[in-house]
Amino acid sequence: MANIEVFQAHILEAGVLDPPNIHHQFVSGKHGRKLDFDTIETESDLYKEWVSANVDFINQEFPQTPEVILGVANGTNRLALDVARHFNGQTLGLVSEKDPDNSKVLSLNWLSARVISAIEPDLVVIVEDVGTTGSNSVQVAVHARELGAKKVVVVPTWQRQPSLSKLDEAGISYIPIIGETLPTFDEVDCKALGFCAEGALFIPREK
């Protein structure tokens, strides 16, 4: 069974979170230390620990085995497939995709959509890497619900804000594995009293 505190320590040791002297601009325009789970190599021990943490957490939090584990493109599609394999054939691993013309728009890919429509699962668990507002995972969750999923729950590995506003607005439940808030500032506040004011290197978002 994965020890969540040890797993979190390993995330920090691996540099998945920006060090205190560096911060990024997020999609929302806000500033904060970035968590980048894409830096975790699939064959690494940390990735295996990430998978185990999700498997153990799902077993702990859900009385029923989910029929579907669903990934959020592109960050957790690989995670969803590998987590699902640990449920001895009882659970399908499915993926989502980004619109090729607009990377901010996500939906289930055609195969995942057909499967959800066909089986209308009682429980779909969406694995997400970082929860900031839920703007990506909410699109996948709502699509799954529209296709016939009876219950959809998002499991962020690290929820960096006290609440995920986009999921709250859509009425989608979420349960984080790590629920440690990380400071996030509007641009003006960051320059006045946040990372910018402290002189931390600022890395703007790539367009």
Coordinates of N, CA and C in Angstrom, one line a residue:
M1 N 0.8 -1.2 0.0 CA 0.0 0.0 0.0 C 0.9 1.2 0.0
A2 N 0.5 2.2 -0.9 CA 1.3 3.4 -0.9 C 1.1 4.3 0.3
N3 N 2.2 4.8 0.8 CA 2.2 5.8 1.9 C 2.1 7.2 1.3
I4 N 1.0 7.9 1.5 CA 0.8 9.1 0.8 C 1.9 10.2 1.2
E5 N 2.2 10.2 2.4 CA 3.2 11.2 2.9 C 4.6 10.9 2.2
V6 N 4.9 9.7 2.1 CA 6.2 9.3 1.5 C 6.1 9.6 0.0
F7 N 5.0 9.3 -0.6 CA 4.8 9.6 -2.1 C 4.9 11.1 -2.3
Q8 N 4.3 11.9 -1.5 CA 4.4 13.4 -1.6 C 5.9 13.8 -1.5
A9 N 6.6 13.3 -0.5 CA 8.0 13.6 -0.4 C 8.8 13.3 -1.6
H10 N 8.5 12.1 -2.2 CA 9.2 11.7 -3.4 C 8.9 12.7 -4.6
I11 N 7.6 13.1 -4.7 CA 7.2 14.1 -5.7 C 8.1 15.4 -5.6
L12 N 8.3 15.8 -4.3 CA 9.0 17.1 -4.1 C 10.5 16.8 -4.4
E13 N 11.0 15.7 -4.0 CA 12.4 15.3 -4.3 C 12.7 15.3 -5.7
A14 N 11.8 14.8 -6.5 CA 11.9 14.7 -8.0 C 11.8 16.0 -8.8
G15 N 11.4 17.1 -8.1 CA 11.3 18.3 -8.8 C 10.1 18.5 -9.6
V16 N 9.0 17.7 -9.2 CA 7.8 17.8 -9.9 C 7.1 19.2 -9.6
L17 N 7.4 19.7 -8.4 CA 6.9 21.0 -8.0 C 8.1 22.0 -8.2
D18 N 7.7 23.2 -8.8 CA 8.7 24.3 -8.9 C 9.4 24.5 -7.5
P19 N 10.7 24.8 -7.5 CA 11.4 25.2 -6.3 C 10.9 26.6 -5.9
P20 N 11.1 27.0 -4.7 CA 10.5 28.3 -4.2 C 11.0 29.5 -5.0
N21 N 12.1 29.4 -5.7 CA 12.6 30.6 -6.4 C 12.2 30.6 -7.9
I22 N 11.2 29.8 -8.3 CA 10.7 29.7 -9.6 C 9.2 29.7 -9.6
H23 N 8.5 30.4 -10.4 CA 7.0 30.3 -10.5 C 6.6 30.4 -12.0
H24 N 5.4 29.9 -12.3 CA 4.9 29.9 -13.7 C 3.6 30.7 -13.8
Q25 N 3.2 31.0 -15.0 CA 1.9 31.5 -15.3 C 1.0 30.4 -15.7
F26 N -0.2 30.2 -15.1 CA -1.1 29.2 -15.5 C -2.1 29.6 -16.6
V27 N -2.8 28.6 -17.1 CA -3.8 28.9 -18.2 C -4.8 30.0 -17.8
S28 N -5.1 30.1 -16.5 CA -6.0 31.1 -16.0 C -5.4 32.5 -16.0
G29 N -4.1 32.6 -16.1 CA -3.3 33.8 -16.0 C -2.7 34.0 -14.7
K30 N -3.1 33.2 -13.7 CA -2.6 33.4 -12.3 C -1.2 32.8 -12.2
H31 N -0.5 33.3 -11.2 CA 0.9 32.9 -11.0 C 1.0 31.9 -9.8
G32 N 1.9 31.0 -9.9 CA 2.2 30.0 -8.8 C 3.2 29.0 -9.2
R33 N 3.6 28.3 -8.2 CA 4.6 27.2 -8.4 C 3.9 26.1 -9.2
K34 N 4.5 25.7 -10.2 CA 3.9 24.7 -11.1 C 4.2 23.2 -10.7
L35 N 3.2 22.4 -10.7 CA 3.3 21.0 -10.5 C 3.2 20.3 -11.9
D36 N 4.3 19.6 -12.3 CA 4.4 19.1 -13.6 C 4.6 17.6 -13.6
F37 N 3.5 16.8 -13.5 CA 3.6 15.4 -13.4 C 4.0 14.7 -14.8
D38 N 4.0 15.5 -15.8 CA 4.5 15.0 -17.1 C 6.0 14.7 -17.0
T39 N 6.7 15.3 -16.1 CA 8.2 15.0 -15.9 C 8.5 13.7 -15.4
I40 N 7.4 13.0 -14.9 CA 7.6 11.6 -14.3 C 7.7 10.6 -15.5
E41 N 8.8 10.0 -15.6 CA 9.0 9.0 -16.7 C 8.2 7.7 -16.4
T42 N 7.6 7.2 -17.4 CA 6.7 6.0 -17.3 C 7.3 4.8 -16.7
E43 N 8.6 4.6 -16.9 CA 9.3 3.4 -16.4 C 10.0 3.7 -15.0
S44 N 9.8 4.8 -14.5 CA 10.4 5.2 -13.2 C 9.7 4.6 -12.0
D45 N 10.5 4.5 -10.9 CA 9.9 4.0 -9.6 C 8.8 5.0 -9.2
L46 N 9.0 6.3 -9.4 CA 8.0 7.3 -9.0 C 6.7 7.2 -9.7
Y47 N 6.8 6.8 -11.0 CA 5.5 6.6 -11.8 C 4.8 5.4 -11.2
K48 N 5.5 4.3 -10.9 CA 4.9 3.1 -10.3 C 4.2 3.5 -9.0
E49 N 4.9 4.3 -8.2 CA 4.4 4.8 -6.9 C 3.1 5.6 -7.1
W50 N 3.1 6.4 -8.2 CA 1.9 7.2 -8.5 C 0.7 6.3 -8.9
V51 N 1.0 5.3 -9.7 CA -0.1 4.3 -10.0 C -0.6 3.7 -8.7
S52 N 0.3 3.2 -7.9 CA -0.1 2.5 -6.6 C -0.9 3.4 -5.7
A53 N -0.5 4.7 -5.6 CA -1.2 5.7 -4.8 C -2.6 5.8 -5.2
N54 N -2.8 5.8 -6.6 CA -4.2 6.0 -7.1 C -5.0 4.7 -6.9
V55 N -4.4 3.5 -7.1 CA -5.1 2.3 -6.9 C -5.5 2.1 -5.4
D56 N -4.6 2.4 -4.5 CA -4.9 2.2 -3.1 C -6.0 3.2 -2.6
F57 N -5.9 4.5 -3.2 CA -6.8 5.5 -2.8 C -8.2 5.1 -3.3
I58 N -8.3 4.7 -4.5 CA -9.6 4.3 -5.0 C -10.2 3.1 -4.3
N59 N -9.4 2.1 -3.9 CA -9.9 1.0 -3.1 C -10.4 1.5 -1.8
Q60 N -9.7 2.5 -1.2 CA -10.0 3.0 0.1 C -11.3 3.8 0.1
E61 N -11.5 4.6 -0.9 CA -12.6 5.6 -0.9 C -13.9 5.1 -1.5
F62 N -13.8 4.1 -2.3 CA -15.0 3.7 -3.1 C -15.4 2.3 -2.7
P63 N -16.6 2.1 -2.1 CA -17.0 0.7 -1.7 C -17.2 -0.2 -2.9
Q64 N -17.6 0.4 -4.0 CA -17.8 -0.4 -5.2 C -16.6 -0.2 -6.1
T65 N -16.2 -1.2 -6.8 CA -15.1 -1.1 -7.8 C -15.6 -0.3 -9.0
P66 N -14.9 0.8 -9.4 CA -15.4 1.5 -10.6 C -15.3 0.7 -11.8
E67 N -16.3 0.9 -12.7 CA -16.3 0.1 -13.9 C -15.4 0.8 -14.9
V68 N -15.1 2.1 -14.7 CA -14.2 2.8 -15.6 C -13.3 3.7 -14.9
I69 N -12.0 3.7 -15.2 CA -11.0 4.7 -14.8 C -10.7 5.5 -16.1
L70 N -10.9 6.8 -16.0 CA -10.8 7.7 -17.2 C -9.7 8.7 -17.0
G71 N -8.9 8.9 -18.0 CA -7.8 9.9 -17.9 C -8.2 11.3 -18.5
V72 N -7.5 12.3 -18.2 CA -7.7 13.6 -18.7 C -6.5 14.0 -19.6
A73 N -6.8 14.2 -20.8 CA -5.7 14.5 -21.8 C -5.0 15.7 -21.5
N74 N -3.7 15.7 -21.7 CA -2.9 14.5 -22.0 C -2.2 14.0 -20.8
G75 N -2.4 14.7 -19.7 CA -1.6 14.4 -18.5 C -1.8 13.1 -17.8
T76 N -3.1 12.5 -17.8 CA -3.3 11.3 -17.1 C -3.9 10.2 -17.9
N77 N -3.8 10.3 -19.2 CA -4.3 9.1 -20.0 C -3.5 7.9 -19.7
R78 N -2.2 8.0 -19.6 CA -1.4 6.8 -19.3 C -1.7 6.3 -17.9
L79 N -1.9 7.2 -17.0 CA -2.2 6.8 -15.6 C -3.5 6.0 -15.5
A80 N -4.5 6.5 -16.2 CA -5.8 5.8 -16.2 C -5.7 4.4 -16.7
L81 N -5.0 4.2 -17.8 CA -4.8 2.8 -18.3 C -4.1 1.9 -17.4
D82 N -3.0 2.4 -16.7 CA -2.2 1.6 -15.8 C -2.9 1.4 -14.5
V83 N -3.7 2.3 -14.0 CA -4.4 2.1 -12.8 C -5.5 1.0 -13.0
A84 N -6.2 1.1 -14.1 CA -7.3 0.2 -14.4 C -6.8 -1.2 -14.5
R85 N -5.6 -1.5 -14.9 CA -5.0 -2.8 -15.0 C -4.9 -3.5 -13.6
H86 N -4.9 -2.7 -12.6 CA -4.7 -3.3 -11.2 C -6.1 -3.8 -10.7
F87 N -7.1 -3.7 -11.4 CA -8.4 -4.2 -10.9 C -8.9 -5.5 -11.5
N88 N -7.9 -6.3 -11.9 CA -8.2 -7.7 -12.3 C -9.3 -7.8 -13.3
G89 N -9.3 -7.0 -14.3 CA -10.3 -7.1 -15.4 C -11.6 -6.6 -15.1
Q90 N -11.8 -6.1 -13.9 CA -13.2 -5.6 -13.5 C -13.4 -4.1 -14.0
T91 N -12.3 -3.5 -14.4 CA -12.3 -2.0 -14.6 C -11.7 -1.7 -16.0
L92 N -12.4 -0.9 -16.8 CA -11.8 -0.5 -18.0 C -11.0 0.8 -17.9
G93 N -9.9 0.9 -18.5 CA -9.2 2.2 -18.6 C -9.5 2.9 -19.9
L94 N -10.0 4.1 -19.8 CA -10.4 4.9 -21.0 C -9.7 6.2 -21.0
V95 N -9.7 6.9 -22.2 CA -8.9 8.1 -22.3 C -9.8 9.2 -22.9
S96 N -9.3 10.4 -22.8 CA -9.9 11.6 -23.4 C -8.9 12.2 -24.4
E97 N -9.3 13.2 -25.1 CA -8.4 13.9 -26.0 C -8.7 15.4 -26.1
K98 N -7.7 16.1 -26.6 CA -7.9 17.5 -26.8 C -8.3 17.8 -28.3
D99 N -9.1 18.8 -28.4 CA -9.5 19.3 -29.8 C -8.3 19.7 -30.5
P100 N -8.0 19.2 -31.7 CA -6.8 19.6 -32.4 C -6.7 21.1 -32.8
D101 N -7.9 21.7 -32.8 CA -7.9 23.1 -33.1 C -8.0 24.0 -31.9
N102 N -8.2 23.4 -30.8 CA -8.3 24.2 -29.5 C -7.9 23.3 -28.4
S103 N -6.7 23.5 -27.9 CA -6.2 22.6 -26.8 C -6.9 22.7 -25.5
K104 N -7.7 23.8 -25.3 CA -8.5 24.0 -24.1 C -9.8 23.2 -24.1
V105 N -10.2 22.6 -25.2 CA -11.4 21.9 -25.3 C -11.1 20.4 -25.3
L106 N -11.7 19.7 -24.3 CA -11.4 18.2 -24.1 C -12.7 17.5 -24.2
S107 N -12.6 16.2 -24.6 CA -13.8 15.3 -24.7 C -13.2 13.9 -24.7
L108 N -14.1 12.9 -24.5 CA -13.7 11.5 -24.6 C -13.4 11.2 -26.1
N109 N -12.4 10.4 -26.3 CA -12.1 10.0 -27.7 C -13.3 9.1 -28.2
W110 N -13.3 8.8 -29.5 CA -14.5 8.1 -30.0 C -14.7 6.7 -29.4
L111 N -13.6 6.0 -29.1 CA -13.8 4.6 -28.6 C -14.3 4.7 -27.1
S112 N -13.7 5.6 -26.3 CA -14.2 5.8 -25.0 C -15.6 6.2 -24.9
A113 N -16.0 7.1 -25.8 CA -17.4 7.6 -25.9 C -18.3 6.5 -26.2
R114 N -17.9 5.6 -27.1 CA -18.8 4.5 -27.5 C -18.9 3.5 -26.3
V115 N -17.9 3.3 -25.6 CA -17.9 2.3 -24.5 C -18.8 2.9 -23.4
I116 N -18.6 4.1 -23.0 CA -19.5 4.7 -22.0 C -20.9 4.7 -22.4
S117 N -21.2 5.0 -23.6 CA -22.6 4.9 -24.1 C -23.2 3.5 -24.0
A118 N -22.4 2.5 -24.3 CA -22.8 1.2 -24.4 C -23.1 0.6 -23.0
I119 N -22.2 0.9 -22.0 CA -22.3 0.2 -20.7 C -23.0 1.0 -19.7
E120 N -23.1 2.3 -19.9 CA -23.7 3.3 -18.9 C -23.2 2.9 -17.5
P121 N -22.0 3.1 -17.2 CA -21.4 2.6 -15.9 C -22.0 3.3 -14.7
D122 N -22.1 2.5 -13.6 CA -22.6 3.1 -12.4 C -21.6 4.1 -11.8
L123 N -20.3 3.8 -12.0 CA -19.2 4.6 -11.4 C -18.1 4.8 -12.4
V124 N -17.7 6.0 -12.7 CA -16.5 6.4 -13.4 C -15.7 7.2 -12.5
V125 N -14.4 6.8 -12.3 CA -13.4 7.6 -11.6 C -12.5 8.3 -12.6
I126 N -12.4 9.6 -12.5 CA -11.5 10.3 -13.4 C -10.2 10.6 -12.6
V127 N -9.1 10.1 -13.1 CA -7.8 10.4 -12.4 C -7.2 11.7 -13.1
E128 N -6.9 12.7 -12.2 CA -6.3 13.9 -12.7 C -5.0 14.1 -11.9
D129 N -4.1 14.8 -12.6 CA -2.8 15.1 -11.9 C -2.9 16.2 -10.9
V130 N -3.3 17.4 -11.4 CA -3.3 18.6 -10.5 C -4.7 19.2 -10.6
G131 N -5.3 19.5 -9.4 CA -6.5 20.2 -9.4 C -6.3 21.7 -9.0
T132 N -6.6 22.6 -10.0 CA -6.5 24.0 -9.7 C -7.9 24.7 -9.7
T133 N -8.6 24.6 -10.8 CA -10.0 25.0 -10.9 C -10.9 23.8 -11.3
G134 N -10.3 22.8 -11.9 CA -11.0 21.7 -12.5 C -11.5 22.0 -13.9
S135 N -10.9 22.9 -14.6 CA -11.4 23.3 -15.9 C -11.2 22.3 -17.0
N136 N -10.2 21.4 -16.8 CA -10.0 20.3 -17.8 C -10.8 19.1 -17.4
S137 N -10.7 18.7 -16.1 CA -11.4 17.5 -15.7 C -12.9 17.6 -15.8
V138 N -13.5 18.8 -15.6 CA -14.9 19.0 -15.7 C -15.4 18.7 -17.1
Q139 N -14.7 19.0 -18.1 CA -15.1 18.8 -19.5 C -15.3 17.3 -19.7
V140 N -14.3 16.5 -19.2 CA -14.3 15.1 -19.4 C -15.4 14.5 -18.5
A141 N -15.6 15.0 -17.3 CA -16.6 14.5 -16.4 C -18.0 14.7 -17.0
V142 N -18.3 15.9 -17.5 CA -19.6 16.2 -18.0 C -19.9 15.4 -19.2
H143 N -18.9 15.2 -20.1 CA -19.1 14.4 -21.3 C -19.4 13.0 -20.9
A144 N -18.7 12.4 -19.9 CA -19.0 11.0 -19.5 C -20.4 10.9 -18.9
R145 N -20.8 11.9 -18.2 CA -22.2 12.0 -17.6 C -23.2 12.1 -18.7
E146 N -23.0 12.9 -19.7 CA -23.9 13.0 -20.8 C -24.1 11.8 -21.6
L147 N -23.0 10.9 -21.6 CA -23.0 9.7 -22.4 C -23.7 8.5 -21.6
G148 N -24.0 8.8 -20.4 CA -24.7 7.7 -19.6 C -24.1 7.3 -18.3
A149 N -22.9 7.8 -18.0 CA -22.3 7.4 -16.7 C -23.2 7.9 -15.5
K150 N -23.6 7.1 -14.6 CA -24.5 7.4 -13.6 C -23.9 8.2 -12.5
K151 N -22.6 7.9 -12.1 CA -21.9 8.7 -11.1 C -20.4 8.9 -11.6
V152 N -20.0 10.2 -11.5 CA -18.6 10.5 -12.0 C -17.9 11.2 -10.8
V153 N -16.7 10.8 -10.5 CA -16.0 11.4 -9.4 C -14.6 11.6 -9.9
V154 N -14.0 12.8 -9.6 CA -12.7 13.2 -10.0 C -11.7 13.0 -8.8
V155 N -10.6 12.3 -9.1 CA -9.6 12.1 -8.1 C -8.3 12.8 -8.5
P156 N -8.1 14.1 -8.1 CA -6.8 14.7 -8.4 C -5.7 14.2 -7.5
T157 N -4.5 14.0 -8.1 CA -3.4 13.5 -7.2 C -3.1 14.6 -6.2
W158 N -3.0 15.9 -6.7 CA -2.7 17.0 -5.8 C -3.7 18.1 -6.1
Q159 N -4.5 18.4 -5.1 CA -5.5 19.5 -5.2 C -4.8 20.8 -4.6
R160 N -4.4 21.7 -5.5 CA -3.6 22.9 -5.0 C -4.5 24.0 -4.5
Q161 N -5.8 24.0 -4.7 CA -6.7 25.0 -4.2 C -7.7 24.4 -3.2
P162 N -8.2 25.2 -2.3 CA -9.2 24.7 -1.3 C -10.4 24.0 -2.0
S163 N -10.8 24.6 -3.1 CA -12.0 24.0 -3.8 C -11.7 24.2 -5.3
L164 N -12.4 23.3 -6.1 CA -12.2 23.3 -7.5 C -13.5 23.9 -8.1
S165 N -13.5 25.2 -8.4 CA -14.7 25.9 -8.7 C -15.5 25.4 -9.9
K166 N -14.8 24.9 -11.0 CA -15.4 24.5 -12.2 C -16.2 23.2 -11.9
L167 N -15.6 22.3 -11.1 CA -16.3 21.1 -10.7 C -17.5 21.3 -9.8
D168 N -17.3 22.3 -8.9 CA -18.4 22.7 -8.0 C -19.6 23.2 -8.8
E169 N -19.3 24.0 -9.8 CA -20.4 24.6 -10.6 C -21.1 23.5 -11.4
A170 N -20.4 22.5 -11.8 CA -21.1 21.4 -12.6 C -21.7 20.3 -11.7
G171 N -21.5 20.4 -10.4 CA -22.0 19.4 -9.5 C -21.3 18.1 -9.6
I172 N -20.0 18.1 -9.9 CA -19.2 17.0 -10.0 C -18.4 16.8 -8.7
S173 N -18.4 15.6 -8.1 CA -17.7 15.4 -6.8 C -16.2 15.2 -7.1
Y174 N -15.4 15.5 -6.1 CA -13.9 15.2 -6.3 C -13.4 15.0 -4.9
I175 N -12.3 14.1 -4.9 CA -11.7 13.7 -3.7 C -10.2 13.7 -4.0
P176 N -9.4 14.5 -3.4 CA -7.9 14.6 -3.7 C -7.1 13.5 -2.9
I177 N -6.1 13.0 -3.5 CA -5.1 12.2 -2.7 C -4.3 13.0 -1.8
I178 N -3.8 14.1 -2.4 CA -3.0 15.1 -1.6 C -3.8 16.4 -1.7
G179 N -4.2 17.0 -0.5 CA -5.0 18.2 -0.5 C -4.3 19.4 0.1
E180 N -3.1 19.6 -0.3 CA -2.3 20.7 0.3 C -2.3 21.9 -0.6
T181 N -2.9 23.0 -0.1 CA -3.0 24.2 -0.8 C -1.7 24.9 -1.2
L182 N -1.5 25.3 -2.4 CA -0.3 26.0 -2.8 C -0.6 27.5 -3.2
P183 N 0.1 28.4 -2.7 CA -0.2 29.9 -3.0 C -0.3 30.1 -4.5
T184 N -1.4 30.8 -4.8 CA -1.6 31.2 -6.2 C -2.1 32.6 -6.2
F185 N -1.5 33.5 -7.1 CA -1.8 34.9 -7.1 C -2.3 35.4 -8.5
D186 N -3.2 36.4 -8.5 CA -3.4 37.1 -9.7 C -2.2 37.9 -10.0
E187 N -2.0 38.3 -11.3 CA -0.8 39.0 -11.7 C -0.5 40.2 -10.8
V188 N -1.5 41.0 -10.5 CA -1.3 42.3 -9.7 C -0.9 41.9 -8.3
D189 N -1.5 41.0 -7.7 CA -1.2 40.6 -6.3 C 0.2 39.9 -6.3
C190 N 0.5 39.2 -7.3 CA 1.9 38.5 -7.4 C 3.0 39.6 -7.4
K191 N 2.8 40.7 -8.2 CA 3.8 41.7 -8.2 C 3.8 42.5 -6.9
A192 N 2.7 42.6 -6.2 CA 2.6 43.4 -5.0 C 3.1 42.6 -3.8
L193 N 2.7 41.3 -3.7 CA 3.1 40.6 -2.4 C 3.3 39.1 -2.6
G194 N 3.4 38.7 -3.9 CA 3.6 37.2 -4.1 C 5.0 36.9 -4.6
F195 N 5.1 35.9 -5.5 CA 6.4 35.4 -6.0 C 7.1 36.5 -6.8
C196 N 6.4 37.3 -7.6 CA 7.1 38.3 -8.3 C 7.7 39.3 -7.4
A197 N 7.0 39.7 -6.3 CA 7.5 40.7 -5.4 C 8.8 40.1 -4.6
E198 N 8.8 38.8 -4.5 CA 9.9 38.2 -3.8 C 11.1 37.9 -4.7
G199 N 10.9 38.2 -6.0 CA 12.0 38.1 -7.0 C 12.2 36.7 -7.6
A200 N 11.2 35.8 -7.4 CA 11.3 34.5 -8.0 C 11.2 34.6 -9.5
L201 N 12.0 33.7 -10.2 CA 12.0 33.7 -11.6 C 10.6 33.4 -12.1
F202 N 10.1 34.3 -13.1 CA 8.7 34.1 -13.6 C 8.8 33.5 -15.0
I203 N 8.1 32.4 -15.2 CA 8.1 31.7 -16.5 C 6.7 31.9 -17.1
P204 N 6.5 32.7 -18.1 CA 5.1 32.9 -18.7 C 4.7 31.7 -19.4
R205 N 3.4 31.6 -19.6 CA 2.8 30.4 -20.3 C 3.1 30.5 -21.7
E206 N 3.4 29.4 -22.3 CA 3.6 29.4 -23.8 C 2.3 29.4 -24.5
K207 N 2.2 30.2 -25.5 CA 1.0 30.4 -26.3 C 0.8 29.2 -27.2

